[in-house]
Coordinates of C-alpha atoms in Angstrom, one line a residue:
M1 CA 101.2 102.3 77.9
K2 CA 100.4 103.5 81.2
S3 CA 96.8 104.3 81.1
L4 CA 96.7 105.6 84.9
E5 CA 99.5 106.7 86.8
L6 CA 99.6 108.0 90.3
V7 CA 102.9 109.9 91.4
N8 CA 103.6 110.7 95.1
V9 CA 100.0 111.4 95.9
C10 CA 99.1 112.3 99.1
K11 CA 95.8 113.4 101.1
K12 CA 95.1 115.0 104.4
F13 CA 92.0 115.9 105.9
G14 CA 93.1 118.6 108.5
E15 CA 95.7 117.0 110.5
A16 CA 94.8 113.3 109.6
V17 CA 96.7 111.5 106.9
A18 CA 94.5 109.5 104.7
V19 CA 96.9 108.7 101.9
T20 CA 100.8 109.4 101.9
D21 CA 103.2 109.1 99.1
M22 CA 101.1 106.9 96.8
S23 CA 102.7 105.9 93.5
M24 CA 101.4 103.4 91.4
H25 CA 100.5 102.8 87.5
I26 CA 98.2 100.6 85.7
L27 CA 98.7 99.5 81.9
K28 CA 96.1 99.6 79.3
G29 CA 93.7 96.8 79.9
E30 CA 94.9 95.8 83.3
L31 CA 92.7 95.4 86.3
V32 CA 94.3 96.5 89.7
S33 CA 92.8 96.1 92.9
L34 CA 93.4 98.1 96.0
L35 CA 93.4 96.0 98.9
G36 CA 93.7 96.5 102.6
P37 CA 91.8 96.9 105.8
S38 CA 89.0 99.5 106.7
G39 CA 90.6 103.0 107.1
C40 CA 93.7 102.3 105.0
G41 CA 93.0 104.8 102.5
K42 CA 92.0 102.7 99.4
T43 CA 88.6 104.5 98.8
T44 CA 90.1 107.8 99.3
T45 CA 92.7 106.9 96.4
L46 CA 89.8 105.7 94.2
R47 CA 88.0 109.0 94.7
M48 CA 90.9 111.0 93.9
V49 CA 91.4 109.1 90.8
A50 CA 87.7 109.8 90.0
G51 CA 87.9 113.7 90.8
F52 CA 85.7 113.7 93.9
V53 CA 88.5 114.1 96.3
E54 CA 91.3 116.8 95.6
P55 CA 94.8 115.5 96.4
S56 CA 96.8 117.3 98.9
A57 CA 100.1 116.7 96.9
G58 CA 101.2 114.7 93.9
S59 CA 99.8 114.1 90.4
I60 CA 97.4 111.9 88.7
L61 CA 97.7 111.0 85.0
I62 CA 95.4 109.4 82.7
N63 CA 96.8 108.4 79.3
G64 CA 99.8 110.7 79.9
R65 CA 97.5 113.5 80.7
D66 CA 97.8 115.3 84.0
V67 CA 94.1 115.5 85.3
T68 CA 94.9 116.2 88.9
N69 CA 93.1 119.4 89.0
L70 CA 90.3 118.6 86.6
P71 CA 86.7 117.9 87.8
P72 CA 85.2 114.4 87.4
Y73 CA 83.3 115.0 84.0
A74 CA 86.4 116.0 82.4
R75 CA 88.6 112.9 83.2
N76 CA 86.3 110.3 81.3
T77 CA 86.3 108.0 84.3
A78 CA 83.5 106.0 85.1
L79 CA 82.8 105.1 89.0
V80 CA 80.6 102.1 90.0
F81 CA 79.4 103.1 93.5
Q82 CA 79.3 100.3 96.4
S83 CA 75.6 101.2 96.7
Y84 CA 74.8 101.2 93.2
A85 CA 73.3 104.7 93.3
L86 CA 70.6 104.0 90.8
F87 CA 67.9 106.7 90.3
P88 CA 64.5 104.9 91.8
H89 CA 62.4 107.0 89.3
M90 CA 64.1 106.1 86.3
T91 CA 63.7 103.1 84.2
V92 CA 66.8 100.8 83.7
A93 CA 67.6 102.3 80.3
Q94 CA 67.1 105.9 81.8
N95 CA 69.7 105.1 84.4
V96 CA 72.1 103.5 82.0
G97 CA 72.0 106.6 79.7
F98 CA 72.1 109.1 82.4
G99 CA 75.8 109.9 82.0
L100 CA 75.4 110.4 78.3
E101 CA 72.6 112.7 78.9
M102 CA 74.8 114.8 80.9
R103 CA 77.3 114.9 78.2
K104 CA 74.8 116.3 75.9
V105 CA 74.3 113.1 73.9
G106 CA 71.3 113.1 71.7
K107 CA 68.3 111.0 72.5
A108 CA 68.5 108.7 69.7
E109 CA 72.1 107.9 70.1
R110 CA 71.8 107.7 74.0
E111 CA 68.9 105.2 73.7
E112 CA 70.8 103.1 71.1
K113 CA 74.1 103.1 73.3
S114 CA 72.1 102.3 76.5
I115 CA 70.7 99.2 74.9
E116 CA 74.1 98.0 73.7
A117 CA 75.5 98.6 77.1
L118 CA 72.6 96.6 78.6
K119 CA 73.2 93.8 76.1
R120 CA 76.8 93.5 77.5
V121 CA 75.3 92.6 80.9
R122 CA 72.5 90.6 79.4
L123 CA 69.8 92.9 80.7
D124 CA 68.6 94.5 77.3
H125 CA 65.1 92.8 78.1
F126 CA 64.8 94.7 81.4
A127 CA 65.3 98.2 79.9
D128 CA 61.7 99.4 80.9
R129 CA 62.0 98.0 84.4
Y130 CA 62.7 100.2 87.5
P131 CA 65.4 99.4 90.0
R132 CA 62.9 98.1 92.6
Q133 CA 61.8 95.5 90.2
L134 CA 65.6 94.1 90.0
S135 CA 67.4 91.8 92.4
G136 CA 70.6 92.8 93.8
G137 CA 72.8 91.1 91.2
Q138 CA 70.7 92.6 88.4
Q139 CA 71.0 96.3 89.8
Q140 CA 74.8 95.7 90.2
R141 CA 74.9 94.8 86.5
V142 CA 72.9 97.9 85.5
A143 CA 75.5 100.0 87.5
L144 CA 78.2 98.3 85.5
A145 CA 76.3 99.1 82.2
R146 CA 76.0 102.9 83.3
G147 CA 79.6 102.8 83.6
L148 CA 80.5 100.9 80.5
V149 CA 78.2 103.2 78.1
L150 CA 80.7 106.0 78.6
N151 CA 83.5 104.1 77.1
P152 CA 85.7 105.2 80.0
D153 CA 89.6 105.5 79.9
V154 CA 89.7 104.2 83.3
F155 CA 86.9 102.0 85.0
L156 CA 86.6 102.6 88.7
L157 CA 85.1 99.8 91.0
D158 CA 84.2 100.7 94.8
E159 CA 83.7 97.5 96.7
P160 CA 81.4 96.2 93.8
L161 CA 80.2 92.9 95.1
S162 CA 79.9 93.8 98.8
N163 CA 76.1 93.9 99.0
L164 CA 75.7 90.5 97.3
D165 CA 75.4 87.0 98.7
A166 CA 78.1 84.6 98.6
K167 CA 76.6 82.6 95.5
L168 CA 75.8 85.7 93.6
R169 CA 79.1 87.4 94.2
G170 CA 81.0 84.5 92.4
E171 CA 78.6 84.8 89.3
V172 CA 79.0 88.5 89.2
R173 CA 82.8 88.5 89.9
S174 CA 83.1 86.3 86.7
E175 CA 80.9 88.7 84.8
I176 CA 83.0 91.7 85.8
R177 CA 86.2 90.2 85.1
G178 CA 85.1 88.8 81.7
L179 CA 83.6 92.1 80.5
Q180 CA 86.8 93.9 81.7
Q181 CA 89.1 91.7 79.6
S182 CA 87.0 91.3 76.5
L183 CA 86.7 95.2 76.4
E184 CA 90.1 95.8 77.4
L185 CA 89.2 98.1 80.3
T186 CA 91.7 99.8 82.4
T187 CA 90.2 99.2 85.8
L188 CA 91.0 100.2 89.4
M189 CA 88.9 98.3 92.1
V190 CA 88.8 98.7 95.7
T191 CA 88.0 95.7 97.9
H192 CA 88.8 94.3 101.2
D193 CA 87.9 90.9 100.1
Q194 CA 90.9 88.8 99.4
E195 CA 89.5 86.0 97.3
E196 CA 87.9 88.7 95.2
A197 CA 91.3 90.6 94.8
L198 CA 93.3 87.2 94.3
T199 CA 91.0 85.9 91.5
M200 CA 90.0 89.0 89.5
S201 CA 93.2 91.1 89.5
D202 CA 96.4 91.4 87.4
K203 CA 97.9 93.2 90.1
L204 CA 97.3 94.1 93.7
V205 CA 98.4 96.9 95.7
L206 CA 98.0 96.3 99.2
M207 CA 97.7 99.4 101.7
E208 CA 97.8 99.9 105.4
A209 CA 97.6 103.2 107.3
G210 CA 97.6 105.2 104.0
R211 CA 100.7 103.6 102.6
V212 CA 101.5 100.9 100.0
R213 CA 103.0 98.0 101.7
Q214 CA 103.5 95.9 98.7
S215 CA 102.2 95.7 95.0
G216 CA 102.6 93.0 92.5
T217 CA 100.8 89.9 91.2
A218 CA 98.7 87.9 93.5
Q219 CA 101.5 85.2 93.5
D220 CA 104.0 87.7 94.5
L221 CA 102.1 88.9 97.7
Y222 CA 101.0 85.5 98.3
E223 CA 104.4 83.5 97.8
Q224 CA 106.9 86.2 98.6
P225 CA 105.3 88.7 101.1
A226 CA 107.5 91.8 102.0
D227 CA 106.7 91.6 105.5
A228 CA 104.6 90.1 108.3
F229 CA 101.4 92.4 107.7
V230 CA 101.4 91.2 104.0
A231 CA 102.0 87.6 104.9
D232 CA 99.1 87.6 107.5
F233 CA 96.6 89.6 105.3
V234 CA 96.8 88.2 102.1
G235 CA 95.5 84.6 102.2
R236 CA 96.1 82.9 105.5
S237 CA 99.3 82.2 107.1
N238 CA 101.0 81.1 110.3
V239 CA 102.8 84.2 111.5
V240 CA 105.1 83.3 114.6
K241 CA 107.1 85.7 116.3
G242 CA 110.6 84.7 117.5
R243 CA 114.2 85.2 117.2
V244 CA 117.3 83.6 115.6
E245 CA 119.9 81.9 118.0
D246 CA 122.8 79.9 117.1
G247 CA 121.4 79.8 113.3
Q248 CA 118.0 78.5 114.3
F249 CA 114.7 80.2 114.5
R250 CA 113.2 79.8 118.1
T251 CA 109.8 80.9 119.3
A252 CA 109.2 82.7 122.4
D253 CA 109.1 79.6 124.5
G254 CA 112.3 78.3 122.8
T255 CA 110.7 75.8 120.5
V256 CA 113.1 75.4 117.2
M257 CA 111.1 76.0 114.0
P258 CA 112.8 74.0 111.1
T259 CA 114.3 76.3 108.4
M260 CA 116.9 76.1 105.7
P261 CA 120.6 76.7 106.7
G262 CA 122.1 79.9 106.6
I263 CA 119.1 82.1 107.7
Q264 CA 119.6 85.8 108.5
A265 CA 120.3 86.6 112.0
D266 CA 117.8 89.6 112.3
A267 CA 114.7 87.5 111.4
Q268 CA 111.8 88.1 113.7
Y269 CA 108.9 86.4 111.9
Y270 CA 108.7 82.8 110.7
T271 CA 105.7 82.5 108.3
L272 CA 104.2 79.4 106.7
R273 CA 100.9 78.8 104.9
P274 CA 98.5 76.3 106.4
E275 CA 98.1 74.3 103.3
K276 CA 101.8 73.7 103.2
I277 CA 101.9 71.7 106.1
S278 CA 101.0 67.9 106.5
L279 CA 99.7 66.4 109.8
S280 CA 99.9 62.9 110.8
R281 CA 99.3 60.9 114.0
D282 CA 103.2 59.7 114.1
G283 CA 106.2 59.9 111.9
E284 CA 108.7 62.6 111.3
G285 CA 108.3 66.3 112.0
V286 CA 107.7 68.6 114.9
E287 CA 105.6 67.4 117.8
G288 CA 102.3 69.0 118.8
T289 CA 99.1 68.7 120.3
L290 CA 95.6 68.7 118.6
R291 CA 93.6 71.5 120.2
E292 CA 90.7 71.9 117.4
R293 CA 89.5 70.2 114.4
L294 CA 87.1 72.0 112.1
Y295 CA 85.2 69.9 109.1
L296 CA 84.9 72.1 106.0
G297 CA 83.7 69.7 103.5
A298 CA 86.5 68.8 101.1
Q299 CA 89.0 70.2 103.7
T300 CA 89.5 70.1 107.2
E301 CA 91.4 72.8 109.2
Y302 CA 93.2 71.6 112.2
T303 CA 94.7 73.7 114.9
V304 CA 97.8 72.3 116.7
M305 CA 99.7 73.7 119.7
V306 CA 103.4 73.4 119.2
G307 CA 104.7 74.4 122.7
D308 CA 103.0 77.8 123.3
T309 CA 102.5 78.4 119.6
S310 CA 99.4 77.7 117.7
I311 CA 99.7 76.3 114.2
S312 CA 96.9 76.2 111.5
V313 CA 96.9 73.2 109.2
V314 CA 94.5 72.8 106.2
M315 CA 94.3 69.5 104.6
A316 CA 92.0 67.4 102.5
T317 CA 89.4 65.8 104.7
P318 CA 90.5 62.1 105.4
G319 CA 88.5 59.4 104.3
P320 CA 87.6 56.6 106.8
D321 CA 90.8 54.5 106.3
D322 CA 93.1 57.4 106.9
Q323 CA 94.7 57.6 110.0
R324 CA 93.8 61.0 110.8
A325 CA 90.1 60.1 110.6
G326 CA 90.1 59.0 114.1
L327 CA 92.0 62.0 115.6
R328 CA 90.7 63.7 118.8
V329 CA 91.2 66.9 120.6
G330 CA 94.1 66.4 123.0
D331 CA 95.9 63.6 120.7
P332 CA 99.7 64.1 120.1
V333 CA 100.4 64.6 116.5
R334 CA 103.3 65.4 114.0
L335 CA 103.6 68.2 111.7
D336 CA 106.0 68.4 108.7
W337 CA 106.8 70.7 105.9
D338 CA 109.2 71.5 103.3
V339 CA 111.5 74.2 104.8
A340 CA 111.5 76.0 101.2
S341 CA 108.1 76.9 101.9
V342 CA 109.1 79.0 105.0
R343 CA 109.3 82.8 104.8
L344 CA 111.6 84.4 107.5
L345 CA 110.8 88.1 107.7
T346 CA 112.4 90.8 109.6
H347 CA 109.5 93.0 110.1

C-alpha cells in the first residue's frame, strides 16, 4: 500500500521554479531519502508534504486521501526540524507532549504518552530537564520523540543529523533507522549527506534543479547511474568526458579507455568507481603517472594522471612488503580494472 504519493507536484515562487513535475511514492514502513545539492528542491518538497508550503500544481496523497489543500494539523504527519525547534522554557516531557496538547489530548494521557515516547529514545529519565541541559544528540532524540508521540502516518525528517559531530552522527543514525524499522514508520527524509542516505534508506530520490534525476535503491543509483550527474553525486566516481571513435572510447587527448566490445556510438562519459581499480608498479593495464597519494588509515587514495585525465584509485593501504609501499609522486604506474565495471553514459 502507498502511504505517501506525490503526483506531478510543482512549486513556483514567483517566476522561480523550485520543484517541477515531482512524482514519487513511499510504501508503508519504507524510509525514502530525498538527496541532492543545496537548492535542488528537496526541502521544499518535504515542506509541501508537511503542509507548510502549498503546491502550485499536482496532488499529495497520504494513505490514498488527497491532502493537497489540507493544513498541517489535518494531515497526521510529524516533522523533525533540522534545528530541533525545542521550546527552551519547557521541560523535555512538555516539549514531547506539545503536539498532543495542541490536539486537545488530556493531561494524564499526554504525560503517559510522552514518557512512552521518551522511553523509545532512552531519555525517559531526562523528562524533567530542560533542552539547555542536554547534549546535541539528546536534543535530537527529544525532537524524534516529539514526532513519534503523535503516531504519524508519515514521519518527516529534515537533515536530522546535520548539527551533530561525526561520531555522534553515526550513533543517532543507527537509532533513527532502528526506530523507523521497529515501528514500521513510513518516513521521508531530506539529506545532502550521501553516506547518510546510502546507509539508512530503502530507496533514494536524487534531485537536481527541482527535478528527479533518478530514483531507486542505493545499489541501483550506485551501480547503474542514469547519467553523469548521478554517477558523480552518489558515492565517488571517475567521470571522464570523451567520444567514441572506431568502436573505442577516447578521452579529449586521444587516450583509449578500455571498454567491452559493441559500445554505443553516442557515449560521451566514461564512469568508473575508484574502488574498482587496481594500481601496481608494473604489469598489465593502462599507463599513468602517480600525482598524489593520501593515507586514510585502512585505505590509501591515489591520484594518477593518464594522459591529461586525472583518475582516482582507492585501495587497501599496502603493507611494508607490498610493491606499492615505496611509490613516490612522479613514479610510473599501471592501472587495471574489469571493463564490466565501466558505465558509458550519453549525458
